[in-house]
Short mmCIF file of C-alpha atoms in Angstrom, two decimals:
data_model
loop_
_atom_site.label_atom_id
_atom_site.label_comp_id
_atom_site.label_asym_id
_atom_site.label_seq_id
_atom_site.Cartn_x
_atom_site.Cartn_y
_atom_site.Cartn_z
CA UNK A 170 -49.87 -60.23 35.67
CA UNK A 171 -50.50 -60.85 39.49
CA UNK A 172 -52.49 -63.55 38.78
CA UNK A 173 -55.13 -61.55 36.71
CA UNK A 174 -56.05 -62.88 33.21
CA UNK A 175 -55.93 -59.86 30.65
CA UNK A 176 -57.95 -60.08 27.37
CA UNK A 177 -55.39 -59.89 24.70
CA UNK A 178 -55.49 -57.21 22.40
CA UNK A 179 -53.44 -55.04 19.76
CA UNK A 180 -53.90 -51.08 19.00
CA UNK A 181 -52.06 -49.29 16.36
CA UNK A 182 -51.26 -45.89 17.78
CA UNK A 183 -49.92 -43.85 14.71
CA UNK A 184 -47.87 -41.28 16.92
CA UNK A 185 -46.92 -38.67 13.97
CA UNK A 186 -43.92 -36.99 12.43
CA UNK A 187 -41.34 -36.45 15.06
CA UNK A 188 -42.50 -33.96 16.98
CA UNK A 189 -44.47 -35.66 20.13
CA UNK A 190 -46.53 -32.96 20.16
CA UNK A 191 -48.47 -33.77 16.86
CA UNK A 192 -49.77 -37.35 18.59
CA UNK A 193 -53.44 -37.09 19.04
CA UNK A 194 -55.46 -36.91 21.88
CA UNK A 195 -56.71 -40.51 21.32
CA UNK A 196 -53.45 -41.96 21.10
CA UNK A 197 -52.33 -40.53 24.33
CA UNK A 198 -55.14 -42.25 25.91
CA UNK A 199 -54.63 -45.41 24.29
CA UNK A 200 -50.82 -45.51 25.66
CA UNK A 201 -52.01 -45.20 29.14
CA UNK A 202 -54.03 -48.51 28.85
CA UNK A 203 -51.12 -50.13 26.99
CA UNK A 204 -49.54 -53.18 29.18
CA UNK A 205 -46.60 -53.62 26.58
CA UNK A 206 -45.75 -50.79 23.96
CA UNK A 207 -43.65 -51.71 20.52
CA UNK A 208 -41.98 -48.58 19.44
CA UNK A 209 -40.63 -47.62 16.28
CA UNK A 210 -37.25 -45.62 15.29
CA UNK A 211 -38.98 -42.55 14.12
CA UNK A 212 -41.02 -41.88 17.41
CA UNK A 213 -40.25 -39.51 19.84
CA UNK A 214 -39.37 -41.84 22.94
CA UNK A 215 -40.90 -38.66 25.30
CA UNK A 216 -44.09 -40.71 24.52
CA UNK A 217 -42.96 -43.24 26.32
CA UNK A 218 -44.04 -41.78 29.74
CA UNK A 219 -47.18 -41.41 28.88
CA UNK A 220 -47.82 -45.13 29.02
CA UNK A 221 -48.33 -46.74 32.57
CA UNK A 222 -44.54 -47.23 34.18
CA UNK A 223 -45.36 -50.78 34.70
CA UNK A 224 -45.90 -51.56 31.10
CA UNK A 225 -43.58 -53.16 28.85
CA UNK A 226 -41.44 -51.10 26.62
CA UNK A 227 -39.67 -53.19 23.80
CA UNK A 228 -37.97 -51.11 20.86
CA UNK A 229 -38.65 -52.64 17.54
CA UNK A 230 -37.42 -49.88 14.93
CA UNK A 231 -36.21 -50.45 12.14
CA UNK A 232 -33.64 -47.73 10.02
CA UNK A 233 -31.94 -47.95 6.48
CA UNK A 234 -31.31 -51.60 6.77
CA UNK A 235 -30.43 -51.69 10.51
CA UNK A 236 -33.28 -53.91 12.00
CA UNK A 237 -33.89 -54.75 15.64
CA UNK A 238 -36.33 -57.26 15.00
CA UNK A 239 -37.70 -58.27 11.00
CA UNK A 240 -41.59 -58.06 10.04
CA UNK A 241 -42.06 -61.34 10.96
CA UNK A 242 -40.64 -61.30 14.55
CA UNK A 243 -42.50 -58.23 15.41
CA UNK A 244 -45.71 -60.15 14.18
CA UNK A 245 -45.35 -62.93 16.61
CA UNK A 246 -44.09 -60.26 19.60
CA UNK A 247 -47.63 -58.72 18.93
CA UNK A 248 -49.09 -62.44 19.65
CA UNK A 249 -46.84 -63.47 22.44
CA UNK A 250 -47.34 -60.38 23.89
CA UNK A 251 -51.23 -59.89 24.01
CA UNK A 252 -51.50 -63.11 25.40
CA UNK A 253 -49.11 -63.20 28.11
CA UNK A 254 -49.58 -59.35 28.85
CA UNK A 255 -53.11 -58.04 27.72
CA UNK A 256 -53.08 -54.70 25.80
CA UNK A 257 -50.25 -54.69 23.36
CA UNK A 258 -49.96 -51.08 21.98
CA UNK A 259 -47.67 -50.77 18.66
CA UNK A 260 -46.60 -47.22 18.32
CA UNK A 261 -45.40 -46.43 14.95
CA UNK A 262 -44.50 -43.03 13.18
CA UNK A 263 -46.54 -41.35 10.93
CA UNK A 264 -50.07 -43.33 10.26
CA UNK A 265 -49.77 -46.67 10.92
CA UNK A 266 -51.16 -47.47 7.51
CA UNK A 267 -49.51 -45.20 5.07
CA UNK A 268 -46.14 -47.15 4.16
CA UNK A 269 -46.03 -48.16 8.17
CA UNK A 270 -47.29 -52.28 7.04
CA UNK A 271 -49.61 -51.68 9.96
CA UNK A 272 -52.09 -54.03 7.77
CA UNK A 273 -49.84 -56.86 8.06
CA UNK A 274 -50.06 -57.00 11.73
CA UNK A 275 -53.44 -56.31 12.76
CA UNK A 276 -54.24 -59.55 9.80
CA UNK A 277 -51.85 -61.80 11.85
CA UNK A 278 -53.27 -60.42 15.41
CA UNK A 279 -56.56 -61.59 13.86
CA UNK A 280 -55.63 -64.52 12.42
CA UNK A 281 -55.02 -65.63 16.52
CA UNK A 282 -58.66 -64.00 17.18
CA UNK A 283 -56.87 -61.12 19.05
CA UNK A 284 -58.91 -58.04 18.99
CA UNK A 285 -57.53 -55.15 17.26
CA UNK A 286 -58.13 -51.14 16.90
CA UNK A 287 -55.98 -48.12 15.02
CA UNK A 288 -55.50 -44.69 16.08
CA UNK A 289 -54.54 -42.96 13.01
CA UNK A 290 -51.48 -41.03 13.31
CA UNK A 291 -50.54 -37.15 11.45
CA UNK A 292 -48.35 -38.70 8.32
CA UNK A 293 -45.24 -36.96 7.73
CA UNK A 294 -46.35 -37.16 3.46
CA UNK A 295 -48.59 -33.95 4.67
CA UNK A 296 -47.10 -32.67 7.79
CA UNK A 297 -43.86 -31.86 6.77
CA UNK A 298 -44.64 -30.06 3.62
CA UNK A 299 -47.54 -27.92 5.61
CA UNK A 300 -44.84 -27.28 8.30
CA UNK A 301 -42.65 -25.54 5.94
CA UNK A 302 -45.99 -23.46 4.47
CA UNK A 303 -45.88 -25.62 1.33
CA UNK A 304 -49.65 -26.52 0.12
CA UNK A 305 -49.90 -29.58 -1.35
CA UNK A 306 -52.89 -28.62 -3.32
CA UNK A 307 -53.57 -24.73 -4.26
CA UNK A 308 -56.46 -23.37 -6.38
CA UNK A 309 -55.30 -22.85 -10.51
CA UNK A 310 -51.75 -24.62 -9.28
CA UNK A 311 -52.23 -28.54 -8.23
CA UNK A 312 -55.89 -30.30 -7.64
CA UNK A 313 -54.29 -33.72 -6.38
CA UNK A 314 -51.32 -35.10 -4.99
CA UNK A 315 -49.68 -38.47 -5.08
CA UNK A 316 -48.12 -39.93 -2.21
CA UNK A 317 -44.92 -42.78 -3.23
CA UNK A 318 -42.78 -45.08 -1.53
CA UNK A 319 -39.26 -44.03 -3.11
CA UNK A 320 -38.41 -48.15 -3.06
CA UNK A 321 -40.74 -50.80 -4.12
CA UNK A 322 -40.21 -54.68 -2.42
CA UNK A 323 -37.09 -55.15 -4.66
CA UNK A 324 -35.65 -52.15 -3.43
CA UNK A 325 -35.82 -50.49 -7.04
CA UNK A 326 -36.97 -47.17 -7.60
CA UNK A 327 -40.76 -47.01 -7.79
CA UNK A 328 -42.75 -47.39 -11.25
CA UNK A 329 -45.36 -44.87 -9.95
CA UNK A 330 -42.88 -41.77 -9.62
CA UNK A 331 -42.62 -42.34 -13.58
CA UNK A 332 -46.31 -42.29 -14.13
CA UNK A 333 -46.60 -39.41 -11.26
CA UNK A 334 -44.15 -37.01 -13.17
CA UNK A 335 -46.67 -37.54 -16.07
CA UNK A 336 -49.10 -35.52 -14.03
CA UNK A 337 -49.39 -31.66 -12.77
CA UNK A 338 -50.12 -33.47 -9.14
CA UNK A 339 -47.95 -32.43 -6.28
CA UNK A 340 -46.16 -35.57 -5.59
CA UNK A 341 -44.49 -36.53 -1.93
CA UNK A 342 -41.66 -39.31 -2.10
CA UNK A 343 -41.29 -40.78 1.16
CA UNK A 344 -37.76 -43.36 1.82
CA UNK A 345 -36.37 -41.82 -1.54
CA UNK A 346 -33.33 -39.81 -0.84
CA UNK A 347 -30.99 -42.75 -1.47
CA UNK A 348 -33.15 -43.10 -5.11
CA UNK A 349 -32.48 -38.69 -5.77
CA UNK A 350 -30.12 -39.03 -8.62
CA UNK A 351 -32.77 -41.68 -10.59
CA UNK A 352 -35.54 -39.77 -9.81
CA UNK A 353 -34.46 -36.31 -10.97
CA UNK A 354 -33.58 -38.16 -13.84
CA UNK A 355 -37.52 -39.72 -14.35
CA UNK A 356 -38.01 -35.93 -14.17
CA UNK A 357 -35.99 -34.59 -16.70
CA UNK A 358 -36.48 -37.32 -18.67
CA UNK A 359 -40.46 -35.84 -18.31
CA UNK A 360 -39.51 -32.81 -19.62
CA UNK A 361 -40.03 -31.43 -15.91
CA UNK A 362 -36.60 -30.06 -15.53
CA UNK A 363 -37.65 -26.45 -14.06
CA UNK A 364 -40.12 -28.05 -11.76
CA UNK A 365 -39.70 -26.90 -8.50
CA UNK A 366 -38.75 -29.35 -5.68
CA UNK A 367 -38.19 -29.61 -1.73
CA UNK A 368 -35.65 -31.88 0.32
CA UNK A 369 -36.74 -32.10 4.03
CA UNK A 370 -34.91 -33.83 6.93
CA UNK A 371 -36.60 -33.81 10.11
CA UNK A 372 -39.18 -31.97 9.40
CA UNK A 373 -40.78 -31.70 12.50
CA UNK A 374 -37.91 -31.23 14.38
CA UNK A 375 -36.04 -28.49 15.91
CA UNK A 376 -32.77 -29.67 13.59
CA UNK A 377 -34.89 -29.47 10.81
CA UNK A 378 -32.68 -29.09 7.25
CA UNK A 379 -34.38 -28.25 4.20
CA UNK A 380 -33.52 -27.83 0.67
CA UNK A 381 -35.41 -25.88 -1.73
CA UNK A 382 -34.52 -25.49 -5.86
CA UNK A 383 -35.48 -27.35 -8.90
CA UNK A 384 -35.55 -30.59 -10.59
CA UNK A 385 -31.91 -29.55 -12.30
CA UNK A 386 -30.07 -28.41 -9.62
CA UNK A 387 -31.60 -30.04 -5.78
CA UNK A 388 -28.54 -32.60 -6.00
CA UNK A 389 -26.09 -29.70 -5.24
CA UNK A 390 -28.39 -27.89 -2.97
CA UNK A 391 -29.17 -30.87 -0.78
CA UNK A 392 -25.22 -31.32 -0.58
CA UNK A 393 -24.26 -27.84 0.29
CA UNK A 394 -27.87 -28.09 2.69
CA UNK A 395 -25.95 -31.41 4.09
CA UNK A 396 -29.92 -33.00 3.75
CA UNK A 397 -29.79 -36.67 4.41
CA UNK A 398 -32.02 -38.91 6.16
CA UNK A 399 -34.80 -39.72 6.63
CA UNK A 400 -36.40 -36.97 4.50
CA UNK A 401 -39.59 -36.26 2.39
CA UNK A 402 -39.25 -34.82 -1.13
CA UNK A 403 -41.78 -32.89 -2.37
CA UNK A 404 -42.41 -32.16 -6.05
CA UNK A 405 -44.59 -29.80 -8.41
CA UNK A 406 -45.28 -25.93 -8.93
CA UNK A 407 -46.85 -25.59 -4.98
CA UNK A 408 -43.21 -26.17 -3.85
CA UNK A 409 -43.23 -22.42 -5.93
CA UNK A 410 -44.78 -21.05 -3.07
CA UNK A 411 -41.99 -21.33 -0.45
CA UNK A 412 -40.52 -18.15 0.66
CA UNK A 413 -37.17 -19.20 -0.58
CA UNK A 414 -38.33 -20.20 -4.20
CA UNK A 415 -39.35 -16.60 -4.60
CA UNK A 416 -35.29 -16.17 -4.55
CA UNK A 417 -34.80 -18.33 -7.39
CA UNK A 418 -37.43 -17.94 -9.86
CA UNK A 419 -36.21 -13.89 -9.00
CA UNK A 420 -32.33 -15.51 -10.01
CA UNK A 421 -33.42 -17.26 -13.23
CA UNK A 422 -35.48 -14.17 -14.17
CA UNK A 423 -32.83 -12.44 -13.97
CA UNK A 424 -30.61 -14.55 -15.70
CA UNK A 425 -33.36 -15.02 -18.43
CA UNK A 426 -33.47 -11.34 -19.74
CA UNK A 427 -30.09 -10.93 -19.66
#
């Protein structure tokens, strides 16, 4: 530090879906005050330059059970950090507070009086879907939309994906592809085998992979799509309005009046 004490303090930069175009302004801004930067998996590392190229880069992502560093030791890099370096910027994907347990470290920052900001971040639960041209709410179609962690703590399947396919909401599974197979199965099991449902991997990206049927038959088309993670599954009639939908409701019509 050259001698010079820094004031210590942590920003939450949510840097988007994938694409490091979709960061905001604000966040870009924040990165170039940022003495250290904690980076996630699902960031594009081309964000990287835009912090200072003095500053601290330390990778801290964690993917389908392959951790660099657990909760709690990213928690006390945050303190170490701030205090030996100043600015401690903690870019995560997607918003930092929507299933990114950005809570849990701006309440330990705080709980060492470390000052603390967020930058919200574009979450992939809406991006994605709006990418592919996918509403999540349309007039006369869906008026809400529920947004679910495919996993709860335990690693079981979520309760509220039961008590969402109760609804006419669009719903957006994030971290469920690994739970598919149970959760068509809360579907059917909702009488909502026809409903029509999205698989998308990447969607931000240029190697974006998508999958688009219904309820009864997405299993086979996200294996002959060769979907797989980490993707966001989108459920209810707006998932209609995809171009290739149009396709199958024309097939089952078809089929129907034979």
């Amino acid at each position: 530090m050259n001698g010079t004490i820094k004031h210590p303090k942590l920003t939450l930069v949510g840097a988007g879906p994938g694409d490091p175009e979709l960061i905001t302004l604000k966040g870009i801004r924040t990165l170039a005050t940022a003495d250290v930067v904690l980076y996630d998996a699902l960031i594009s590392e081309e964000l990287l330059r835009f912090a200072p190229a003095g500053a601290k880069k330390v990778f801290v992502g964690k993917r389908a059970g392959n951790h660099a560093y657990s909760q709690r030791q990213i928690n006390d890099l945050i303190v170490d950090f701030a205090f030996h370096y100043g600015h401690v910027v903690r870019l995560k994907g997607g918003d930092p507070f929507v299933f990114g347990r950005g809570y849990e470290e701006i309440y330990h920052a705080e709980s060492y009086n470390i000052e603390t900001a967020v930058i919200p971040g574009i979450s992939s639960s809406i991006a994605v879907p709006e990418l592919e041209k996918i509403p999540l709410t349309s007039r006369g179609v869906s008026e809400s939309f529920w947004v679910i962690t495919g996993t709860n703590t335990k690693g079981e399947l979520s309760a509220d994906i039961a008590r969402a396919a109760r609804s006419d909401a669009t719903v957006i599974i994030l971290m469920g592809t690994k739970k598919l197979d149970e959760i068509i199965e809360v579907y059917k099991n909702a009488g909502k085998k026809d409903w029509p449902v999205a698989v998308i991997q990447n969607g931000s990206l240029p190697d974006r992979k998508t999958a688009i049927g219904i309820i009864e038959t997405i299993r086979e088309v996200v294996a002959e799509k060769q979907v797989g993670n980490p993707a966001v599954i989108v459920i209810g009639e707006v998932v209609a309005e995809h171009p290739e939908f149009h396709k199958i409701r024309e097939f089952y019509d078809y089929i129907n009046n034979l």
